[in-house]
XYZ file of C-alpha atoms in Angstrom:
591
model
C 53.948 -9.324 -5.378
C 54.176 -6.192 -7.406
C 54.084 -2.706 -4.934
C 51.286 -0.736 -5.216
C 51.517 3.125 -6.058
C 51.990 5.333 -2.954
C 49.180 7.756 -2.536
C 50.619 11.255 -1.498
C 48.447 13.675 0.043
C 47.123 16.401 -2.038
C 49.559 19.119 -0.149
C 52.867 17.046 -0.978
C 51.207 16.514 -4.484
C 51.401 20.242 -5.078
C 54.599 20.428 -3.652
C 56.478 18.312 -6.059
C 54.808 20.083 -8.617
C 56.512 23.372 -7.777
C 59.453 22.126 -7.654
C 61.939 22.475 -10.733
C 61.628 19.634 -13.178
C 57.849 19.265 -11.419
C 55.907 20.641 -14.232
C 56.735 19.727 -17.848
C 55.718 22.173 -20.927
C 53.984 20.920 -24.555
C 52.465 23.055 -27.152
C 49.553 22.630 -29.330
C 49.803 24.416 -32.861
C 47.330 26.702 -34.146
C 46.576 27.107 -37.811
C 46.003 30.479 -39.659
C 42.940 28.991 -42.361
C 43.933 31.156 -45.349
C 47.217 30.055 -45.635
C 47.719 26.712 -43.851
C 50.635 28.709 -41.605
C 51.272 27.612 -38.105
C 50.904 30.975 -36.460
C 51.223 29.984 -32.579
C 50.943 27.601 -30.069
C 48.696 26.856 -26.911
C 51.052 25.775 -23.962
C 50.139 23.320 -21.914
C 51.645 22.358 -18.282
C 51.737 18.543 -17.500
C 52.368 16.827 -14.413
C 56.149 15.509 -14.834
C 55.628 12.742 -12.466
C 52.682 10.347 -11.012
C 49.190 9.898 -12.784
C 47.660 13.191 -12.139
C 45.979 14.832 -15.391
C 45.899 18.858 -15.462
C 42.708 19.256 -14.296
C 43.325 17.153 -11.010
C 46.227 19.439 -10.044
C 44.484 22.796 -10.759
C 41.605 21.355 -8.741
C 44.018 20.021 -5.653
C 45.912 23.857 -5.506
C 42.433 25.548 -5.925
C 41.502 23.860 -2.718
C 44.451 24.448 -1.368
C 44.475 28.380 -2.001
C 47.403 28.169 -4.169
C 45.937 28.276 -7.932
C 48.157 31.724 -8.930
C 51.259 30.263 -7.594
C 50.678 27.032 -9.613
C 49.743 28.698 -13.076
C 52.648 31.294 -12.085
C 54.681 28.389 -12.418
C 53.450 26.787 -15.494
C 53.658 30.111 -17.111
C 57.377 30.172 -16.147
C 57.713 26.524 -17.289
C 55.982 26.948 -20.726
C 58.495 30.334 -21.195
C 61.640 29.034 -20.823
C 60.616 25.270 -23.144
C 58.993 27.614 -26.093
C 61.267 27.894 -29.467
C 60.083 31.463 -29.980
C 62.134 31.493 -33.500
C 59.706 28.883 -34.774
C 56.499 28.889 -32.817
C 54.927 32.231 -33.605
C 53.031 33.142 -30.544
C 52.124 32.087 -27.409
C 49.080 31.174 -25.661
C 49.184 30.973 -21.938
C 45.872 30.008 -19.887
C 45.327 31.900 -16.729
C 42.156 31.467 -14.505
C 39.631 34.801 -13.940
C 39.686 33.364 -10.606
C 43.282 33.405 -9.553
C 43.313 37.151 -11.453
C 39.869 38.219 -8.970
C 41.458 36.391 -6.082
C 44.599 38.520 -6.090
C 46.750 35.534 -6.444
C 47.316 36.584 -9.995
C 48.478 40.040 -9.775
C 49.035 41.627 -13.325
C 52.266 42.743 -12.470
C 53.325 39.721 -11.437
C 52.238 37.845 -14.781
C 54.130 40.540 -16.783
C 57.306 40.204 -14.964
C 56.933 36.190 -15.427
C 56.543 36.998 -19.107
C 59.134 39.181 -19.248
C 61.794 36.791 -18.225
C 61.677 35.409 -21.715
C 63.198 38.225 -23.191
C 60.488 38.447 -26.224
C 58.601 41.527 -26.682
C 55.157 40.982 -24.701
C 53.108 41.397 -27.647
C 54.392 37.617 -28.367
C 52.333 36.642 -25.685
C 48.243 35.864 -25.540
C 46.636 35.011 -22.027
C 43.366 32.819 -22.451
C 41.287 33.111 -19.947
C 39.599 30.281 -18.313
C 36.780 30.019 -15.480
C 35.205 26.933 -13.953
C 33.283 28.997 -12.016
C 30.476 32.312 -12.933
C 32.348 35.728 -13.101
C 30.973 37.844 -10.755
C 32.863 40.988 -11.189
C 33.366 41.003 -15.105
C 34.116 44.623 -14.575
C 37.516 43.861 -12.428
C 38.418 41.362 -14.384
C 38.287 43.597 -17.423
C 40.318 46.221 -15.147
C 43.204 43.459 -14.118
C 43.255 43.002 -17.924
C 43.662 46.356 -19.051
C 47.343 46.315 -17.410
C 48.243 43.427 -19.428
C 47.212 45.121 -22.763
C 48.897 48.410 -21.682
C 51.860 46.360 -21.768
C 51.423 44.811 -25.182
C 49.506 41.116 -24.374
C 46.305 40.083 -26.152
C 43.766 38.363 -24.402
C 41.782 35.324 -25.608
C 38.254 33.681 -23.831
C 38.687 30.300 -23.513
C 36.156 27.435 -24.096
C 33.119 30.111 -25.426
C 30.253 27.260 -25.967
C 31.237 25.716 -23.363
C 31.417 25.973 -19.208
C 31.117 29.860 -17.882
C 32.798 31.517 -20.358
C 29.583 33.668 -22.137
C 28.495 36.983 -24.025
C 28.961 39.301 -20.544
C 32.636 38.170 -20.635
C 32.808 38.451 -24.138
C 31.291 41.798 -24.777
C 32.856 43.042 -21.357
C 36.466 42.096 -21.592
C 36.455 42.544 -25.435
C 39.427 39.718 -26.376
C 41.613 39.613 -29.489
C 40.169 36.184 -29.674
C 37.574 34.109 -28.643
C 38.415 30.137 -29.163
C 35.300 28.140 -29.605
C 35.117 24.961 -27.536
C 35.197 21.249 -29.061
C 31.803 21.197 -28.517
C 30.880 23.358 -31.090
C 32.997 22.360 -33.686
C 33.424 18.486 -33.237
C 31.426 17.078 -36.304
C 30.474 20.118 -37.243
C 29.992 19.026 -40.867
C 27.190 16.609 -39.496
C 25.512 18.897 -36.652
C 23.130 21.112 -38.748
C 22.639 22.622 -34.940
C 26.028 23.324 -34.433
C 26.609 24.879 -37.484
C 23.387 27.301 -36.505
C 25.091 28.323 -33.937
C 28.815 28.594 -34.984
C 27.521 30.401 -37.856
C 26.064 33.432 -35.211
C 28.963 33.414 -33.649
C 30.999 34.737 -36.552
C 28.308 37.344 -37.161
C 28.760 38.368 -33.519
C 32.934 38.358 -33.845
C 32.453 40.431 -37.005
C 30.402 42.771 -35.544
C 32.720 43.038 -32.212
C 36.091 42.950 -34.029
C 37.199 39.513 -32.383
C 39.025 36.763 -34.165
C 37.659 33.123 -33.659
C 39.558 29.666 -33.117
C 37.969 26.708 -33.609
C 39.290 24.146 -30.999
C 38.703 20.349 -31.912
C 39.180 19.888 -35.083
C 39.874 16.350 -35.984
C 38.532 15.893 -39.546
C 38.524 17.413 -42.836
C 35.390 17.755 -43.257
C 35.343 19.788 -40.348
C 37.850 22.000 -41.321
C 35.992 22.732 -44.923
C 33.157 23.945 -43.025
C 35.299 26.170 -40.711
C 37.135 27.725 -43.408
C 33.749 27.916 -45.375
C 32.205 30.199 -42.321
C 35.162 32.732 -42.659
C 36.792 31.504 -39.086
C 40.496 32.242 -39.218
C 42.027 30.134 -37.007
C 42.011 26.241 -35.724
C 43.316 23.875 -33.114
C 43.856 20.548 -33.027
C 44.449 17.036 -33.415
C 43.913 16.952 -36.805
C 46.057 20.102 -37.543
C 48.908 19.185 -34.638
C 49.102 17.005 -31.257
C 50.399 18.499 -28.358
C 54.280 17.766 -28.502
C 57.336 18.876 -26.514
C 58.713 20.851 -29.662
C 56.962 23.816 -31.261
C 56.379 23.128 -34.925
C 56.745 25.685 -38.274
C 54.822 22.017 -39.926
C 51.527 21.819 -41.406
C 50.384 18.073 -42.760
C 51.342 17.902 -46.662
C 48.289 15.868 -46.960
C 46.374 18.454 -45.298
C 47.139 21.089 -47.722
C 45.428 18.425 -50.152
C 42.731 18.082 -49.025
C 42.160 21.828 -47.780
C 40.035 24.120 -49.914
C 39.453 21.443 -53.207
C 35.816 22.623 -53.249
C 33.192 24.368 -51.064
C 31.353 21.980 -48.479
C 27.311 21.027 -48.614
C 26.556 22.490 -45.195
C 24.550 19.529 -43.227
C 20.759 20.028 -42.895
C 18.520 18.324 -39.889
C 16.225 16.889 -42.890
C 13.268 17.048 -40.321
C 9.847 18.464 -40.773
C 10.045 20.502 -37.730
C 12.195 23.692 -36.556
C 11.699 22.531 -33.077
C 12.907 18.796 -32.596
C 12.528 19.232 -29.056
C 8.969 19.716 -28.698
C 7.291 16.490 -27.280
C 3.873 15.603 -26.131
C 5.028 16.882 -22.810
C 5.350 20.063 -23.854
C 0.937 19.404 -24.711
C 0.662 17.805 -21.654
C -2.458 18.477 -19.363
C -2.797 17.283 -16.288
C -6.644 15.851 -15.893
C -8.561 13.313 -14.103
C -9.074 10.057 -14.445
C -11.268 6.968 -13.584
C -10.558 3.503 -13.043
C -12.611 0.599 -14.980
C -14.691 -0.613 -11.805
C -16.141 2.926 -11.478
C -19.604 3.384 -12.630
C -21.071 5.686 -15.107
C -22.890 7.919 -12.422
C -18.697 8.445 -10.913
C -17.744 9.339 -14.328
C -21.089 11.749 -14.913
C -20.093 13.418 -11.357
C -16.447 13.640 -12.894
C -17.953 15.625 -15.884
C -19.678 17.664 -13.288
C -16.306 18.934 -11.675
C -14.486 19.237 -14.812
C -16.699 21.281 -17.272
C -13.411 21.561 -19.469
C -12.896 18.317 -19.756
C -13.396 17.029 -23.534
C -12.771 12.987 -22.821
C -12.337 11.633 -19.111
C -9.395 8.468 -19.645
C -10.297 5.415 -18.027
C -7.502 3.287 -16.612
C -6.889 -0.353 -14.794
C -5.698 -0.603 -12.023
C -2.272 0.097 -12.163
C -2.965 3.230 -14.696
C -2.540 2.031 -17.541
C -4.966 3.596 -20.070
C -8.200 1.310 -21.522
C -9.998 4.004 -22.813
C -11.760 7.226 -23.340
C -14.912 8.298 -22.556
C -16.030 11.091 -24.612
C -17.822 14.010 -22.799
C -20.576 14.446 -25.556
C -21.041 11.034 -26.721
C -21.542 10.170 -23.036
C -23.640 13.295 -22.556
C -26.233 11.707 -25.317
C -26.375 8.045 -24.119
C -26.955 9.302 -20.666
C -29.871 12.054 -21.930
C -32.080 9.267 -23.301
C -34.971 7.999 -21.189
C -34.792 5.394 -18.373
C -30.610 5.356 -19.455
C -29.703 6.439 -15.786
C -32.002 3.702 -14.856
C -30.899 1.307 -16.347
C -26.941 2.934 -17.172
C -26.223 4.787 -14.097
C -24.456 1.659 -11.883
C -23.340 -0.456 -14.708
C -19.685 0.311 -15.137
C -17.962 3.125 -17.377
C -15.982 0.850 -19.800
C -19.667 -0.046 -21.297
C -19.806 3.913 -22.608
C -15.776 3.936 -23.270
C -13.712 4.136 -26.697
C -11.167 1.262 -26.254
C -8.226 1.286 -27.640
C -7.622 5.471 -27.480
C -5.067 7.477 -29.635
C -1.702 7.565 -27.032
C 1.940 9.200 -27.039
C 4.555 8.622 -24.768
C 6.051 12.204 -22.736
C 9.027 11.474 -25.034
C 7.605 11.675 -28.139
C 8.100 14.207 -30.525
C 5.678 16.514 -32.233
C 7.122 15.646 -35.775
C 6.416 11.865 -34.937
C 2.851 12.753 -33.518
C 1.842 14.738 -36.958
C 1.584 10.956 -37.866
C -1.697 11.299 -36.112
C -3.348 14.039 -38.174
C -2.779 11.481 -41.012
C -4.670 8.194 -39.963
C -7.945 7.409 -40.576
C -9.025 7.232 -37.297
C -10.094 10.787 -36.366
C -11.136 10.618 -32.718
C -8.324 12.927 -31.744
C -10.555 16.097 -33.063
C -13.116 15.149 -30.039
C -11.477 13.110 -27.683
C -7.951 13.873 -27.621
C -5.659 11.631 -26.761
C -4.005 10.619 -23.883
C -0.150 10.878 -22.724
C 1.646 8.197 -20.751
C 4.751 7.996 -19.043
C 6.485 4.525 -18.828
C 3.107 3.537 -20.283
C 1.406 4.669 -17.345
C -1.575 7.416 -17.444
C 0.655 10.558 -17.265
C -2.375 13.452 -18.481
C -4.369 13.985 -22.049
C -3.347 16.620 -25.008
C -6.327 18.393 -27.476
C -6.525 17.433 -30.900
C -6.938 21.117 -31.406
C -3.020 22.160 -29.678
C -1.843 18.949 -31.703
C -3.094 20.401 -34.445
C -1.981 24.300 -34.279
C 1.632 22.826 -33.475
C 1.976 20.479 -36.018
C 0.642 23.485 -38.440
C 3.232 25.871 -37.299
C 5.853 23.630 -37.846
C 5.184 22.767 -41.457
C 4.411 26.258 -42.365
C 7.985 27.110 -40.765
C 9.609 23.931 -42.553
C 8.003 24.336 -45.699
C 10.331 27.684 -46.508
C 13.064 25.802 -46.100
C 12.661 22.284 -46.650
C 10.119 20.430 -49.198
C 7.532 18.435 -46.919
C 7.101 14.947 -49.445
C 11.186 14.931 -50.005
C 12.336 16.728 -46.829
C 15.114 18.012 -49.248
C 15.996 21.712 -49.132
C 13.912 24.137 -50.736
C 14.023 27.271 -52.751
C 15.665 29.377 -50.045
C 18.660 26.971 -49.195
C 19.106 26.342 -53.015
C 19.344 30.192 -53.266
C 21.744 30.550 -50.597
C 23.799 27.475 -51.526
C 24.472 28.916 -55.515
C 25.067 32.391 -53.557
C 27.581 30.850 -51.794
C 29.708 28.834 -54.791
C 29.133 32.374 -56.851
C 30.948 34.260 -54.146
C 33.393 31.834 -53.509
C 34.263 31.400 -57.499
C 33.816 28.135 -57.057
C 33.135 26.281 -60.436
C 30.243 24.113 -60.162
C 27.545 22.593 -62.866
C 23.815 23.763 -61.879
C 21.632 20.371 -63.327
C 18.060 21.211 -63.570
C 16.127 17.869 -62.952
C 12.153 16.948 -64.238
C 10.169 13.981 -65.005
C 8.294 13.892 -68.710
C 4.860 13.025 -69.121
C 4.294 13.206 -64.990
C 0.637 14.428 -65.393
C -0.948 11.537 -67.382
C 0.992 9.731 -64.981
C -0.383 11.519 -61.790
C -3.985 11.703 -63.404
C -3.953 8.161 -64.113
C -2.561 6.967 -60.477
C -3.616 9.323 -58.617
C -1.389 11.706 -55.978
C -0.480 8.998 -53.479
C 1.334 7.118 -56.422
C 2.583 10.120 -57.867
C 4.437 10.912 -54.721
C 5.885 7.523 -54.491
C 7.447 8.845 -58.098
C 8.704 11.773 -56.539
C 10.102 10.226 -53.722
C 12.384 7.928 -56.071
C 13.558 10.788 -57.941
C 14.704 12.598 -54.544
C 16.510 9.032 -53.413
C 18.113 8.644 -56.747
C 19.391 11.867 -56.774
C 20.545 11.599 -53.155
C 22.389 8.050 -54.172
C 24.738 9.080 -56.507
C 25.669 12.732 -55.219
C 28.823 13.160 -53.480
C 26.740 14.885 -50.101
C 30.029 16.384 -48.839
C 30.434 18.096 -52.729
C 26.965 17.814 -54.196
C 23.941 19.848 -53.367
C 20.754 18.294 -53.949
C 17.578 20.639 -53.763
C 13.687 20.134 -54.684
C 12.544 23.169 -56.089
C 8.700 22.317 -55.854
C 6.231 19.068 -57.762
C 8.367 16.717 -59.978
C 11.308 19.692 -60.269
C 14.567 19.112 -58.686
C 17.965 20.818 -58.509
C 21.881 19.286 -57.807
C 24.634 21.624 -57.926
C 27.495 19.427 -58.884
C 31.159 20.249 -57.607
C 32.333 16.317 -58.251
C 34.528 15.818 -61.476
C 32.621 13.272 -62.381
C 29.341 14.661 -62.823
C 28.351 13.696 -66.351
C 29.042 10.076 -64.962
C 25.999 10.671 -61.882
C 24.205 12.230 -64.354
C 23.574 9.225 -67.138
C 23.445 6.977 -63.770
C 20.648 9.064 -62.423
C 18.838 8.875 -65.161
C 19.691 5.189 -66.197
C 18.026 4.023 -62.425
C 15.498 6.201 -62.199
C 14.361 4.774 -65.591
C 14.385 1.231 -64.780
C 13.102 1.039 -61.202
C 9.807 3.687 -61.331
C 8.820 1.095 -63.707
C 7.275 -1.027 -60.654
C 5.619 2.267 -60.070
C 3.016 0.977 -63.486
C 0.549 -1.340 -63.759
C 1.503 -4.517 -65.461
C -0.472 -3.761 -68.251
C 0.757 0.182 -69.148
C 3.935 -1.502 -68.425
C 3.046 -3.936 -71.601
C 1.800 -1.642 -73.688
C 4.420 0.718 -72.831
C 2.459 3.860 -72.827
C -0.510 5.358 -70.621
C -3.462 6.457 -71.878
C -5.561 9.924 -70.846
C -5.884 13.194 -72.385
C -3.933 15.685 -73.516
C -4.375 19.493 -72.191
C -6.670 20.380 -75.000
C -9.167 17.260 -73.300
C -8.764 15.047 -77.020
C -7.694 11.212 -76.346
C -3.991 10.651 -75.939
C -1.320 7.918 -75.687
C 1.675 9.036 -73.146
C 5.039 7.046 -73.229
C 5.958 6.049 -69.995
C 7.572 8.761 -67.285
C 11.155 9.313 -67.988
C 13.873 11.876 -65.827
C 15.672 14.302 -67.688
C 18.703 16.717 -66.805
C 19.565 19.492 -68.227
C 22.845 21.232 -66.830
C 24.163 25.077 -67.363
C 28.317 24.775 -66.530
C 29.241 27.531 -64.201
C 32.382 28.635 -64.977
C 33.842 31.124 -62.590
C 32.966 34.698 -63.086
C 29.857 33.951 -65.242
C 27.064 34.282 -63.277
C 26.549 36.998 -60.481
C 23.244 36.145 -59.224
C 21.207 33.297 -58.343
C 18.503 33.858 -60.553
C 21.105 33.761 -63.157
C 22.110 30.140 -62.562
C 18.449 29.009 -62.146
C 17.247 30.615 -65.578
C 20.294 28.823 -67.468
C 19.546 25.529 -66.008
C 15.550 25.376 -66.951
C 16.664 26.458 -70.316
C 19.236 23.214 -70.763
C 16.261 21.119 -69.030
C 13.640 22.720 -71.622
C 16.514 21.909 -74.690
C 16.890 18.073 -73.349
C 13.019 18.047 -73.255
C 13.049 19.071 -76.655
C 15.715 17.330 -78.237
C 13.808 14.131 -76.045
C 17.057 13.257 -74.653
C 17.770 11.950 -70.723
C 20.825 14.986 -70.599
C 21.623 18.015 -72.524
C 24.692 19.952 -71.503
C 24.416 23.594 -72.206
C 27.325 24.731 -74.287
C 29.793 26.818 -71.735
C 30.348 29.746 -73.508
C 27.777 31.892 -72.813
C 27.859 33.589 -76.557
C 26.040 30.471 -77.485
């Protein structure tokens, strides 16, 4: 029978750690982004024996009163391992609580540094806290000893536990690293990359340098280096190892900087995907379905507010509503509280009432505002939780929300497509022009739309416009390609991919062939649509067709956006013209 591990107690755990050979050192690279250099390393301290991880044994010497004396020793562990001839610099974490504690004294760090022989400015202390920071203003005093003598401070983990804009702003670090959180799938989190992206404003503006910690995929790193950050960590760029490393991945350099990343969008209506029918929640009376009218009139009574009183069963689940002025009528006309008053309320009830769960979210709920059954102007509706009668929202605060939102969206994103509008196609050919990144600007439209939209009608004719937005989408490269809907039947992709004369004809080629289940059998037959033309006279129309017409962008040729967008309508009004499906714009602009 195999032993079982001996369980020491948390004192003789700490113990062995102090001991020589207890701790064991490995270092992390970190990248400098313009050149792919390995610039320094983060040490880390490990356990050398049992099954402890880090955390564990800070937490077991923090209890015990003895967290300086353990990162004393991991600082003296990770000295004497570093190859200082090859690492670049070194990264040390220290708590802000040892350092407020007094258990970290700043002489005491230096002379630990010092026994490395390297000149202190070698060395960078993060600074890590599990806890809030009190006294930001000792902290920054400790700190000021250890700059006197040469050492740059980081903040550790910003995004991420305690460390925040007091600290920040207070102790004023060399560098701030930006926790995992933040930058894991980064290229994917349109939220993340909100934030990230104020973050550099605010380490511009304070004269800090940012590394981005977590970085595990290339697309990842595109958008890093895209946002100006300067430095990264991790496992993509280097695994913690024993050895310090001068190494960068060949295939890294690659892949690194080919082309200038599509930053992710949230592709939702709404600026506020948190907003549920909670948030419209309010709390109201109800009645149960053996009540009688003359309960629900007395209801009324007490409520004056009250648009709709819900009626539910009798575990509260909703049946109905009753609606204030409908019932107001019923109940006004003679001998009805005679012969109304004790029959029960369901008989003066709408069944079947408009409902959202807490949960659900106001971009979901604008689904409402679109259904033919209207009853949420007078009634409301009513809001369960766990399908249970939880309160009742106004059509009206549905209503000014939804409104608010789409008004918001609508500058940024088109509200048919949900693809990004003028203002991100601006900001997106802003950014390629400043990056001299090459790119081709395609300028997308549909011919003979209107006969088709007059003869259909708007409902079909945004099924068509909807196809031309997935097409597009299909055959872009969404990491490379930037796909845009400028406004109606007139859409925009920035190309970066090599092959973009290739997506081109197939964008064209499919859109041809499947909006042709978009006609009637018999226009499909004839091939052509009848209506009028814009001077009123009768008219045949050939079917509707997509053409492209693309301006290159060479680098150095445009300066402004408005540049690009005025050369691409012209190639789209030449391949209307020339009644071709693409027309490339010759690249020298003499032409």
């Amino acid at each position: 029978m195999p032993a079982r591990p001996i369980s020491l107690p948390a004192a003789d755990v700490l113990d062995a750690a102090m001991r020589p050979g207890g701790l064991r050192a490995v270092f992390q690279p970190i990248i400098h982004l313009e050149d792919l250099r390995v610039v320094a390393h983060e040490g880390l301290m490990r356990p050398a024996h049992g099954r402890l991880t880090p955390l564990q044994l800070l937490d077991i010497a923090r209890n015990a009163g003895r967290l300086g004396e353990l990162e004393t020793q991991a600082a003296r562990t990770l000295v004497r391992a570093f190859d200082f001839d090859r690492g670049g610099r070194l990264l040390l974490n220290l708590s802000a609580h040892a350092i407020l504690q007094g258990a970290l004294r700043p002489q005491q760090i230096i002379e630990s540094l010092q026994s490395a022989g390297r000149d202190l400015s070698r060395f960078v202390i993060e600074i890590t806290e599990r806890d809030i920071v009190e006294d930001v203003g000792r902290l920054a005093d400790a700190l000021g000893y250890l700059r006197a003598a040469g050492i740059r401070i980081a903040l550790d983990d910003f995004g991420n536990g305690h460390s925040n804009f007091e600290l920040w702003h207070e102790l004023g670090p060399e560098y701030v690293k930006l926790d995992r959180y933040l930058i894991h799938e980064i290229a994917q989190s349109p939220g993340r990359l909100s934030i990230v992206r104020a973050l550099v404003q605010v380490a511009d503006s304070l004269g800090t340098d940012l590394i981005a910690e977590g970085v595990e995929h290339v697309q990842d790193l595109a958008i890093i280096q895209d946002l100006g950050i300067r430095y990264a960590q991790g496992y993509l760029l280097g695994r913690p190892a024993e050895r310090a490393t001068e190494a960068v991945p060949d295939d890294l350099r690659l892949a690194s900087r080919e082309k200038l990343p599509v930053w992710p969008r949230s592709g939702r209506r709404s600026s506020f995907p948190k907003v549920t029918a909670a948030h419209l929640l309010i709390e109201a009376p109800f009645i149960t379905d053996d009540a009688s009218n003359f309960d629900a009139e007395q209801l009324f009574r007490q409520h004056p507010d009250l648009q709709a009183l819900p009626v539910v069963d009798g575990d509260q689940r909703p049946l109905g509503l009753i609606n204030r002025r409908v019932f107001n009528e019923r109940m006004a006309v003679p001998f009805a509280r005679e012969l109304l008053g004790r029959k029960p309320c369901i008989k003066l009830m709408h069944a079947s009432p408009i409902m959202a769960d807490v949960a659900q979210n106001i971009d979901a709920m604008s689904e409402i505002l679109l259904g033919e059954d209207q009853r949420y102007l007078s009634d409301g509706f009513i809001i369960t939780r766990d399908g249970r009668y939880a309160g009742v929202g106004t059509g009206e605060a549905l209503v000014r929300r939804v409104t608010e939102l789409r008004i918001e969206a609508a500058r940024y994103a088109n509200p048919l497509t949900l693809l990004p509008g003028n203002i991100p196609i601006a900001e997106h050919i802003a950014r390629l022009i400043e990056a001299q990144q090459p790119f081709m600007a395609a300028y997308c439209d549909l011919n003979h739309f209107k006969p088709y939209n007059d003869q259909y009608g708007y409902f079909r004719g945004d099924r068509m416009i909807r196809l031309v937005a997935s097409t597009l989408l299909r055959h872009a490269e969404p990491q490379w390609d930037f796909v845009g809907h400028v406004g109606g039947d007139d859409f925009v992709v920035l190309f970066q991919s090599d092959d973009w004369e290739r997506r081109c004809r197939d964008m064209v080629g499919e859109f041809n062939a499947a909006s042709l289940a978009l006609f009637d059998e018999s226009d499909r037959t004839r091939g052509v649509l009848e209506g009028e033309d814009r001077a009123g006279r009768y008219a045949t129309f050939p079917l509707t067709t997509l053409t492209i017409g693309v301006a290159p962008a060479s680098r150095g040729r445009f300066t402004t956006a408005e540049e690009v967008a005025s050369q691409a309508a012209a190639a789209k009004r030449q391949a209307k013209r020339l009644n071709v499906g693409l027309h490339v714009l010759d690249a020298d602009p003499g032409h």
